[in-house]
Amino acid sequence: MTWHILGAGSLGSLWAARLARAGLPVRLLLRDRARLKAYEEAGGLTLVEQGAARRFPIPADLPSSSGPISRLLVACKAYDAEAAVQPLLHRLAPGAELILLQNGLGSQDAVAMRLPHARCILASSTEGAFREADFRVVFAGHGYTWLGDPLHPTAPDWLSDLEQAGIPHGWTPDILSRLWRKLALNCAINPLTVLHDCRNGGLSEHPAEVGVLCVELAELLRRCGQPDAAEGLHEEVLRVIQATAANYSSMYQDVANGRRTEISYLLGHACATAVRHQLRLPHLESLRQRLQAHLEMRGLPVN
Ligand code: NAD
Ligand code: KPL
C-alpha cells in the first residue's frame, strides 16, 4: 500500500526518504503547481545523513489529483494541518488511516473532526531534521517516534514498514499522555528561551521561573486527566535543559528565522485548557501574554 506524504518539509521528507530507501511505495503530495514544478526540477528529495547526500526521485502530485489514498502521513505544521487535509477528503478510501505528526495538541482533533470515517493515528517524535534548501533535508538528530490511537488500542499492521525503513518507533495505548508530556516540556522551556534570548542551557540561570511553570503545568496535567504526564515533570525539564544546553529550542529558531511558531498548539493550548477547567495558572498565563507581545513586536503571528 502506498504511503502518501502530505508536506515535503523536514519531517515529511525524512520519513519519505527512509520509506523509499527501504523499497516501499511512497508518493508526495505537494501544495501547488509551482511547488510541484520546483520539485520536478530538483529531480527528487535529497536526504543528507552524516554528511552524505542521497537523492530519491519519489513520485509527487497535487492534493487535487485523482486516485484513492488509504494511508496518509500528515507532515505539515500544526497550524496548516486541517486546511492541508481538506482537499484530500474526497480521495480518502473507506477505512483510510492518517498518521498525524504534529507537535503539541489541538490540530489533531481539528483534523479528526473532519474525518469521522477515517482512523487518525497520533505521533509524538523526538527525531530532528531541518531543510537546508528546498527538497533537501538534513537528518540532524536521532530520536524516537511514539504512535497511538486514543480510540482503538490495536496497533496497525504497517508498523512493519517502519521497522523495514529503520524508523525507530513504538506503539503506545497512551499517546495522549506522551503528547501532553512533550507539550509541557515545550511550554516550560521554549517560550523562556525566546524571552531570555538564550540557548536551552541559559535557563539554568532562571531556576525559579522554570520551577514555578513546572508546578502549574503539573497541576494542569493532573486536572485534565493526565497524572502520569505530570509525574517527575520538573526533574525531566531540568534534565532536558542540561542535556540540550548548547541547543536553541525549536521555537527560538522559528522566531530567530522570522517563521510562524506553533504557540497556539503548545502554550496557547495549555492556557485554553486551563480556562476550560476553571484553573487559574497565573505564571503560565503571564508567559503566554509576554510571548505574544514579543511575537507581535517581531511582526510574527501571535497564534
Ligand atoms: P516544515 O515546515 O519543515 O514542513 C512542513 C511542510 O508542509 C512544508 O514543506 C510546507 O510547504 C508543507 N505544507 C504546508 N501546507 C501544505 C498544504 N496545504 N499542502 C501540502 N503541503 C503543505 O515542518 P516540520 O519541521 O517538518 O514540522 C512538521 C511537524 O512536525 C510540526 O508540528 C513540528 O513541530 C513537528 N516536529 C518537527 C521536528 C523537526 O525536527 N523538524 C521534530 C519533531 C516534531
Ligand atoms: O523539543 C524541544 C524543542 O526545542 O522543541 C526541546 C529541546 C525538548 C525543548 O523543549
CSV table of C-alpha atoms and ligand atoms in Angstrom, one decimal:
chain,number,residue,atom,x,y,z
A,1,MET,CA,0.0,0.0,0.0
A,2,THR,CA,1.3,3.4,-1.0
A,3,TRP,CA,2.5,5.9,1.7
A,4,HIS,CA,1.1,9.3,0.7
A,5,ILE,CA,3.1,12.1,2.4
A,6,LEU,CA,1.4,15.4,2.8
A,7,GLY,CA,4.0,18.1,3.4
A,8,ALA,CA,7.5,17.6,1.9
A,9,GLY,CA,9.2,19.7,4.7
A,10,SER,CA,11.7,18.5,7.3
A,11,LEU,CA,10.0,15.5,8.9
A,12,GLY,CA,7.8,14.6,5.9
A,13,SER,CA,11.0,14.3,3.7
A,14,LEU,CA,12.8,12.4,6.4
A,15,TRP,CA,10.0,9.8,6.5
A,16,ALA,CA,9.5,9.7,2.8
A,17,ALA,CA,13.3,9.2,2.0
A,18,ARG,CA,13.7,6.4,4.5
A,19,LEU,CA,10.5,4.6,3.4
A,20,ALA,CA,11.6,4.9,-0.3
A,21,ARG,CA,15.1,3.8,0.6
A,22,ALA,CA,13.6,0.6,2.0
A,23,GLY,CA,11.8,0.0,-1.3
A,24,LEU,CA,8.3,0.9,-0.1
A,25,PRO,CA,5.9,2.7,-2.4
A,26,VAL,CA,5.8,6.4,-1.5
A,27,ARG,CA,4.1,9.4,-3.1
A,28,LEU,CA,4.4,13.1,-2.1
A,29,LEU,CA,1.5,15.5,-2.1
A,30,LEU,CA,2.8,19.0,-2.8
A,31,ARG,CA,0.9,22.2,-2.1
A,32,ASP,CA,0.5,23.6,-5.6
A,33,ARG,CA,1.7,23.6,-9.2
A,34,ALA,CA,4.6,25.9,-8.6
A,35,ARG,CA,6.0,23.6,-5.9
A,36,LEU,CA,5.4,20.5,-8.0
A,37,LYS,CA,7.4,22.1,-10.8
A,38,ALA,CA,10.2,23.1,-8.5
A,39,TYR,CA,10.3,19.5,-7.2
A,40,GLU,CA,10.5,18.1,-10.6
A,41,GLU,CA,13.3,20.5,-11.5
A,42,ALA,CA,15.1,19.4,-8.3
A,43,GLY,CA,14.9,15.7,-9.5
A,44,GLY,CA,13.6,14.4,-6.2
A,45,LEU,CA,14.2,14.7,-2.5
A,46,THR,CA,17.7,14.8,-1.1
A,47,LEU,CA,18.4,13.4,2.3
A,48,VAL,CA,21.7,14.4,4.0
A,49,GLU,CA,22.8,11.9,6.7
A,50,GLN,CA,26.1,12.0,8.4
A,51,GLY,CA,27.4,14.4,5.8
A,52,ALA,CA,26.4,12.1,2.9
A,53,ALA,CA,23.7,13.3,0.5
A,54,ARG,CA,21.5,10.9,-1.5
A,55,ARG,CA,18.7,11.8,-3.8
A,56,PHE,CA,15.4,9.9,-4.0
A,57,PRO,CA,13.2,10.5,-7.1
A,58,ILE,CA,10.0,9.9,-5.3
A,59,PRO,CA,6.9,10.5,-7.4
A,60,ALA,CA,4.8,13.5,-6.5
A,61,ASP,CA,1.5,15.0,-7.4
A,62,LEU,CA,-1.1,17.6,-6.1
A,63,PRO,CA,-3.8,17.1,-3.5
A,64,SER,CA,-6.3,17.8,-6.2
A,65,SER,CA,-5.1,14.9,-8.4
A,66,SER,CA,-7.2,11.8,-8.6
A,67,GLY,CA,-6.6,8.3,-7.1
A,68,PRO,CA,-7.6,6.9,-3.8
A,69,ILE,CA,-5.5,7.3,-0.6
A,70,SER,CA,-5.5,4.7,2.0
A,71,ARG,CA,-2.5,5.7,4.1
A,72,LEU,CA,-1.6,9.4,4.6
A,73,LEU,CA,1.2,10.8,6.7
A,74,VAL,CA,0.3,14.4,7.5
A,75,ALA,CA,3.6,16.2,8.0
A,76,CYS,CA,2.6,19.9,7.9
A,77,LYS,CA,2.9,22.3,10.8
A,78,ALA,CA,0.1,22.1,13.3
A,79,TYR,CA,-1.4,25.4,12.0
A,80,ASP,CA,-1.6,24.1,8.4
A,81,ALA,CA,-2.8,20.5,9.1
A,82,GLU,CA,-6.6,21.0,9.0
A,83,ALA,CA,-6.6,23.1,5.8
A,84,ALA,CA,-4.0,20.8,4.1
A,85,VAL,CA,-6.1,17.7,4.6
A,86,GLN,CA,-9.3,19.4,3.3
A,87,PRO,CA,-8.7,19.0,-0.4
A,88,LEU,CA,-7.9,15.3,0.1
A,89,LEU,CA,-11.1,14.3,1.8
A,90,HIS,CA,-12.8,13.1,-1.5
A,91,ARG,CA,-9.7,10.9,-2.2
A,92,LEU,CA,-9.7,9.0,1.1
A,93,ALA,CA,-10.6,5.3,0.6
A,94,PRO,CA,-13.0,3.6,3.1
A,95,GLY,CA,-11.0,2.7,6.2
A,96,ALA,CA,-8.2,5.1,5.3
A,97,GLU,CA,-5.6,5.7,8.0
A,98,LEU,CA,-3.9,9.0,8.7
A,99,ILE,CA,-0.8,9.5,10.8
A,100,LEU,CA,-0.6,13.0,12.3
A,101,LEU,CA,2.9,14.1,13.0
A,102,GLN,CA,2.1,17.5,14.5
A,103,ASN,CA,3.7,18.7,17.7
A,104,GLY,CA,1.5,20.0,20.5
A,105,LEU,CA,-2.2,19.4,20.8
A,106,GLY,CA,-5.3,20.8,19.1
A,107,SER,CA,-4.6,20.3,15.5
A,108,GLN,CA,-5.2,16.5,15.7
A,109,ASP,CA,-8.7,17.0,16.9
A,110,ALA,CA,-9.4,19.6,14.2
A,111,VAL,CA,-8.3,17.1,11.6
A,112,ALA,CA,-10.2,14.2,13.1
A,113,MET,CA,-13.4,16.2,13.3
A,114,ARG,CA,-13.3,16.5,9.5
A,115,LEU,CA,-12.8,12.7,9.1
A,116,PRO,CA,-15.3,10.8,11.2
A,117,HIS,CA,-14.8,7.7,9.0
A,118,ALA,CA,-11.0,7.6,8.9
A,119,ARG,CA,-8.7,6.3,11.6
A,120,CYS,CA,-6.4,9.0,12.9
A,121,ILE,CA,-3.2,7.8,14.5
A,122,LEU,CA,-1.3,10.4,16.5
A,123,ALA,CA,2.5,10.6,16.7
A,124,SER,CA,5.0,12.3,19.0
A,125,SER,CA,8.5,12.5,17.7
A,126,THR,CA,11.9,13.5,19.1
A,127,GLU,CA,13.7,13.0,15.8
A,128,GLY,CA,15.3,16.1,14.4
A,129,ALA,CA,15.5,17.3,10.8
A,130,PHE,CA,15.8,20.7,9.0
A,131,ARG,CA,15.6,22.0,5.5
A,132,GLU,CA,19.0,23.0,4.1
A,133,ALA,CA,17.3,24.1,0.8
A,134,ASP,CA,14.0,23.3,-0.9
A,135,PHE,CA,13.6,19.5,-1.1
A,136,ARG,CA,17.0,19.0,0.6
A,137,VAL,CA,16.7,17.8,4.2
A,138,VAL,CA,19.4,17.2,6.9
A,139,PHE,CA,18.8,14.4,9.4
A,140,ALA,CA,20.0,16.3,12.4
A,141,GLY,CA,19.1,14.3,15.5
A,142,HIS,CA,18.3,10.7,16.1
A,143,GLY,CA,15.2,10.2,18.2
A,144,TYR,CA,12.1,8.1,18.6
A,145,THR,CA,8.5,8.3,17.5
A,146,TRP,CA,5.6,7.2,19.6
A,147,LEU,CA,2.4,6.3,17.8
A,148,GLY,CA,-1.0,5.6,19.1
A,149,ASP,CA,-4.7,5.9,18.6
A,150,PRO,CA,-6.7,7.1,21.6
A,151,LEU,CA,-9.9,5.5,20.2
A,152,HIS,CA,-8.5,2.0,19.3
A,153,PRO,CA,-5.7,0.4,21.2
A,154,THR,CA,-4.8,-2.1,18.4
A,155,ALA,CA,-1.6,-1.5,16.5
A,156,PRO,CA,-1.8,-1.3,12.7
A,157,ASP,CA,0.0,-4.0,10.7
A,158,TRP,CA,2.0,-1.4,8.8
A,159,LEU,CA,4.3,-0.8,11.7
A,160,SER,CA,6.5,-3.4,10.0
A,161,ASP,CA,7.0,-0.9,7.2
A,162,LEU,CA,8.6,1.5,9.8
A,163,GLU,CA,10.7,-1.4,11.0
A,164,GLN,CA,11.9,-2.1,7.5
A,165,ALA,CA,12.6,1.6,6.9
A,166,GLY,CA,14.7,1.9,10.1
A,167,ILE,CA,12.3,4.5,11.6
A,168,PRO,CA,12.6,4.0,15.4
A,169,HIS,CA,9.1,3.8,16.8
A,170,GLY,CA,6.9,2.3,19.4
A,171,TRP,CA,3.1,1.8,19.7
A,172,THR,CA,1.5,3.1,22.9
A,173,PRO,CA,-2.0,2.8,24.2
A,174,ASP,CA,-1.5,6.2,25.8
A,175,ILE,CA,-0.3,8.5,23.1
A,176,LEU,CA,-2.2,11.5,24.7
A,177,SER,CA,-0.1,11.2,27.8
A,178,ARG,CA,3.1,11.3,25.6
A,179,LEU,CA,1.8,14.3,23.7
A,180,TRP,CA,0.8,16.2,26.9
A,181,ARG,CA,4.2,15.4,28.5
A,182,LYS,CA,6.1,16.8,25.4
A,183,LEU,CA,3.7,19.8,25.3
A,184,ALA,CA,4.5,20.5,29.0
A,185,LEU,CA,8.3,20.2,28.4
A,186,ASN,CA,8.0,22.6,25.4
A,187,CYS,CA,5.9,25.1,27.4
A,188,ALA,CA,8.4,25.1,30.3
A,189,ILE,CA,11.5,25.6,28.0
A,190,ASN,CA,10.8,27.1,24.6
A,191,PRO,CA,9.0,30.4,25.4
A,192,LEU,CA,11.6,31.2,28.1
A,193,THR,CA,14.4,30.7,25.6
A,194,VAL,CA,12.7,33.2,23.3
A,195,LEU,CA,12.0,35.8,26.1
A,196,HIS,CA,15.5,35.5,27.6
A,197,ASP,CA,17.2,35.2,24.2
A,198,CYS,CA,19.2,32.2,25.2
A,199,ARG,CA,20.1,28.6,24.4
A,200,ASN,CA,18.3,25.9,26.4
A,201,GLY,CA,21.2,25.8,28.9
A,202,GLY,CA,20.7,29.5,29.6
A,203,LEU,CA,17.6,28.6,31.5
A,204,SER,CA,19.7,27.2,34.4
A,205,GLU,CA,20.1,30.9,35.3
A,206,HIS,CA,16.3,31.2,35.8
A,207,PRO,CA,15.6,28.2,38.1
A,208,ALA,CA,12.7,29.9,40.0
A,209,GLU,CA,10.9,30.8,36.8
A,210,VAL,CA,11.3,27.3,35.4
A,211,GLY,CA,10.2,25.8,38.7
A,212,VAL,CA,7.0,27.7,39.1
A,213,LEU,CA,6.0,26.9,35.5
A,214,CYS,CA,6.5,23.2,36.1
A,215,VAL,CA,4.3,23.4,39.2
A,216,GLU,CA,1.5,25.0,37.2
A,217,LEU,CA,2.0,22.6,34.2
A,218,ALA,CA,1.9,19.6,36.5
A,219,GLU,CA,-1.3,20.9,38.1
A,220,LEU,CA,-2.9,21.3,34.6
A,221,LEU,CA,-1.9,17.8,33.6
A,222,ARG,CA,-3.4,16.3,36.7
A,223,ARG,CA,-6.6,18.4,36.2
A,224,CYS,CA,-7.1,17.2,32.7
A,225,GLY,CA,-6.7,13.5,33.5
A,226,GLN,CA,-3.0,13.1,32.7
A,227,PRO,CA,-1.4,12.3,36.1
A,228,ASP,CA,1.3,10.2,34.5
A,229,ALA,CA,2.4,13.0,32.3
A,230,ALA,CA,2.7,15.2,35.5
A,231,GLU,CA,5.0,12.7,37.3
A,232,GLY,CA,8.5,14.0,37.7
A,233,LEU,CA,8.0,16.8,35.2
A,234,HIS,CA,10.2,19.4,36.9
A,235,GLU,CA,13.1,16.9,37.1
A,236,GLU,CA,12.8,16.0,33.4
A,237,VAL,CA,12.7,19.6,32.4
A,238,LEU,CA,15.9,20.2,34.3
A,239,ARG,CA,17.4,17.1,32.7
A,240,VAL,CA,16.4,18.3,29.2
A,241,ILE,CA,17.9,21.8,29.9
A,242,GLN,CA,21.2,20.1,30.8
A,243,ALA,CA,21.2,17.6,28.0
A,244,THR,CA,20.4,20.2,25.3
A,245,ALA,CA,22.2,23.1,26.9
A,246,ALA,CA,24.1,24.0,23.7
A,247,ASN,CA,20.9,23.9,21.5
A,248,TYR,CA,18.4,26.6,20.6
A,249,SER,CA,14.9,25.4,21.1
A,250,SER,CA,12.7,24.9,18.1
A,251,MET,CA,10.6,28.0,19.0
A,252,TYR,CA,13.7,30.1,19.4
A,253,GLN,CA,14.8,29.0,15.9
A,254,ASP,CA,11.4,29.8,14.4
A,255,VAL,CA,11.4,33.3,15.9
A,256,ALA,CA,15.0,34.0,15.0
A,257,ASN,CA,14.3,33.0,11.4
A,258,GLY,CA,11.1,35.1,11.2
A,259,ARG,CA,8.9,31.9,11.0
A,260,ARG,CA,5.5,31.5,12.5
A,261,THR,CA,5.5,29.5,15.7
A,262,GLU,CA,3.2,26.7,16.9
A,263,ILE,CA,2.3,28.7,20.0
A,264,SER,CA,-1.5,28.0,19.7
A,265,TYR,CA,-0.9,24.3,19.9
A,266,LEU,CA,1.6,24.5,22.8
A,267,LEU,CA,1.4,27.3,25.4
A,268,GLY,CA,-1.9,28.6,23.9
A,269,HIS,CA,-3.4,25.1,24.1
A,270,ALA,CA,-2.2,24.7,27.7
A,271,CYS,CA,-3.8,28.1,28.8
A,272,ALA,CA,-7.0,27.5,26.9
A,273,THR,CA,-7.4,24.0,28.6
A,274,ALA,CA,-6.7,25.6,32.0
A,275,VAL,CA,-9.6,28.1,31.3
A,276,ARG,CA,-11.9,25.3,30.3
A,277,HIS,CA,-11.1,23.5,33.6
A,278,GLN,CA,-11.6,26.8,35.5
A,279,LEU,CA,-8.0,26.5,36.7
A,280,ARG,CA,-6.1,29.7,37.5
A,281,LEU,CA,-2.4,29.4,36.3
A,282,PRO,CA,-1.1,33.0,36.6
A,283,HIS,CA,2.5,32.3,35.6
A,284,LEU,CA,1.6,30.3,32.6
A,285,GLU,CA,-0.9,32.9,31.5
A,286,SER,CA,1.6,35.7,32.0
A,287,LEU,CA,4.1,33.7,30.0
A,288,ARG,CA,1.6,33.4,27.1
A,289,GLN,CA,0.9,37.2,27.2
A,290,ARG,CA,4.7,38.1,27.3
A,291,LEU,CA,5.4,35.7,24.4
A,292,GLN,CA,2.5,37.0,22.3
A,293,ALA,CA,3.7,40.6,22.9
A,294,HIS,CA,7.2,39.5,21.9
A,295,LEU,CA,5.9,37.9,18.7
A,296,GLU,CA,3.8,41.0,17.9
A,297,MET,CA,6.9,43.2,18.3
A,298,ARG,CA,8.7,41.0,15.8
A,299,GLY,CA,5.9,41.2,13.3
A,300,LEU,CA,5.1,37.4,13.7
A,301,PRO,CA,1.6,35.9,14.1
A,302,VAL,CA,0.5,35.6,17.7
A,303,ASN,CA,-1.5,32.4,17.1
B,1,NAD,P1,8.2,22.1,7.8
B,1,NAD,O1,7.8,23.5,7.8
B,1,NAD,O2,9.7,21.8,7.5
B,1,NAD,O3,7.4,21.2,6.8
B,1,NAD,C1,6.0,21.4,6.6
B,1,NAD,C2,5.7,21.2,5.1
B,1,NAD,O4,4.3,21.2,5.0
B,1,NAD,C3,6.3,22.4,4.3
B,1,NAD,O5,7.0,21.8,3.2
B,1,NAD,C4,5.0,23.0,3.7
B,1,NAD,O6,5.2,23.6,2.4
B,1,NAD,C5,4.0,21.9,3.7
B,1,NAD,N1,2.6,22.3,3.7
B,1,NAD,C6,2.0,23.3,4.4
B,1,NAD,N2,0.7,23.4,4.0
B,1,NAD,C7,0.6,22.4,3.0
B,1,NAD,C8,-0.5,22.1,2.1
B,1,NAD,N3,-1.7,22.7,2.2
B,1,NAD,N4,-0.4,21.1,1.2
B,1,NAD,C9,0.8,20.5,1.1
B,1,NAD,N5,1.9,20.8,1.9
B,1,NAD,C10,1.8,21.7,2.8
B,1,NAD,O7,7.8,21.5,9.2
B,1,NAD,P2,8.5,20.3,10.1
B,1,NAD,O8,9.6,20.8,10.8
B,1,NAD,O9,8.6,19.1,9.2
B,1,NAD,O10,7.3,20.1,11.2
B,1,NAD,C11,6.2,19.3,10.9
B,1,NAD,C12,5.6,19.0,12.3
B,1,NAD,O11,6.5,18.1,12.9
B,1,NAD,C13,5.5,20.2,13.2
B,1,NAD,O12,4.3,20.1,14.0
B,1,NAD,C14,6.7,20.1,14.1
B,1,NAD,O13,6.6,20.7,15.4
B,1,NAD,C15,6.9,18.6,14.2
B,1,NAD,N6,8.2,18.2,14.5
B,1,NAD,C16,9.3,18.6,13.8
B,1,NAD,C17,10.6,18.2,14.1
B,1,NAD,C18,11.8,18.6,13.2
B,1,NAD,O14,12.9,18.3,13.6
B,1,NAD,N7,11.6,19.3,12.1
B,1,NAD,C19,10.8,17.3,15.2
B,1,NAD,C20,9.7,16.9,15.9
B,1,NAD,C21,8.4,17.4,15.6
B,2,KPL,O1,11.6,19.7,21.9
B,2,KPL,C1,12.3,20.7,22.2
B,2,KPL,C2,12.2,21.8,21.3
B,2,KPL,O2,13.2,22.6,21.1
B,2,KPL,O3,11.1,22.0,20.6
B,2,KPL,C3,13.2,20.7,23.4
B,2,KPL,C4,14.6,20.6,23.0
B,2,KPL,C5,12.9,19.4,24.2
B,2,KPL,C6,12.9,21.8,24.3
B,2,KPL,O4,11.6,21.9,24.7
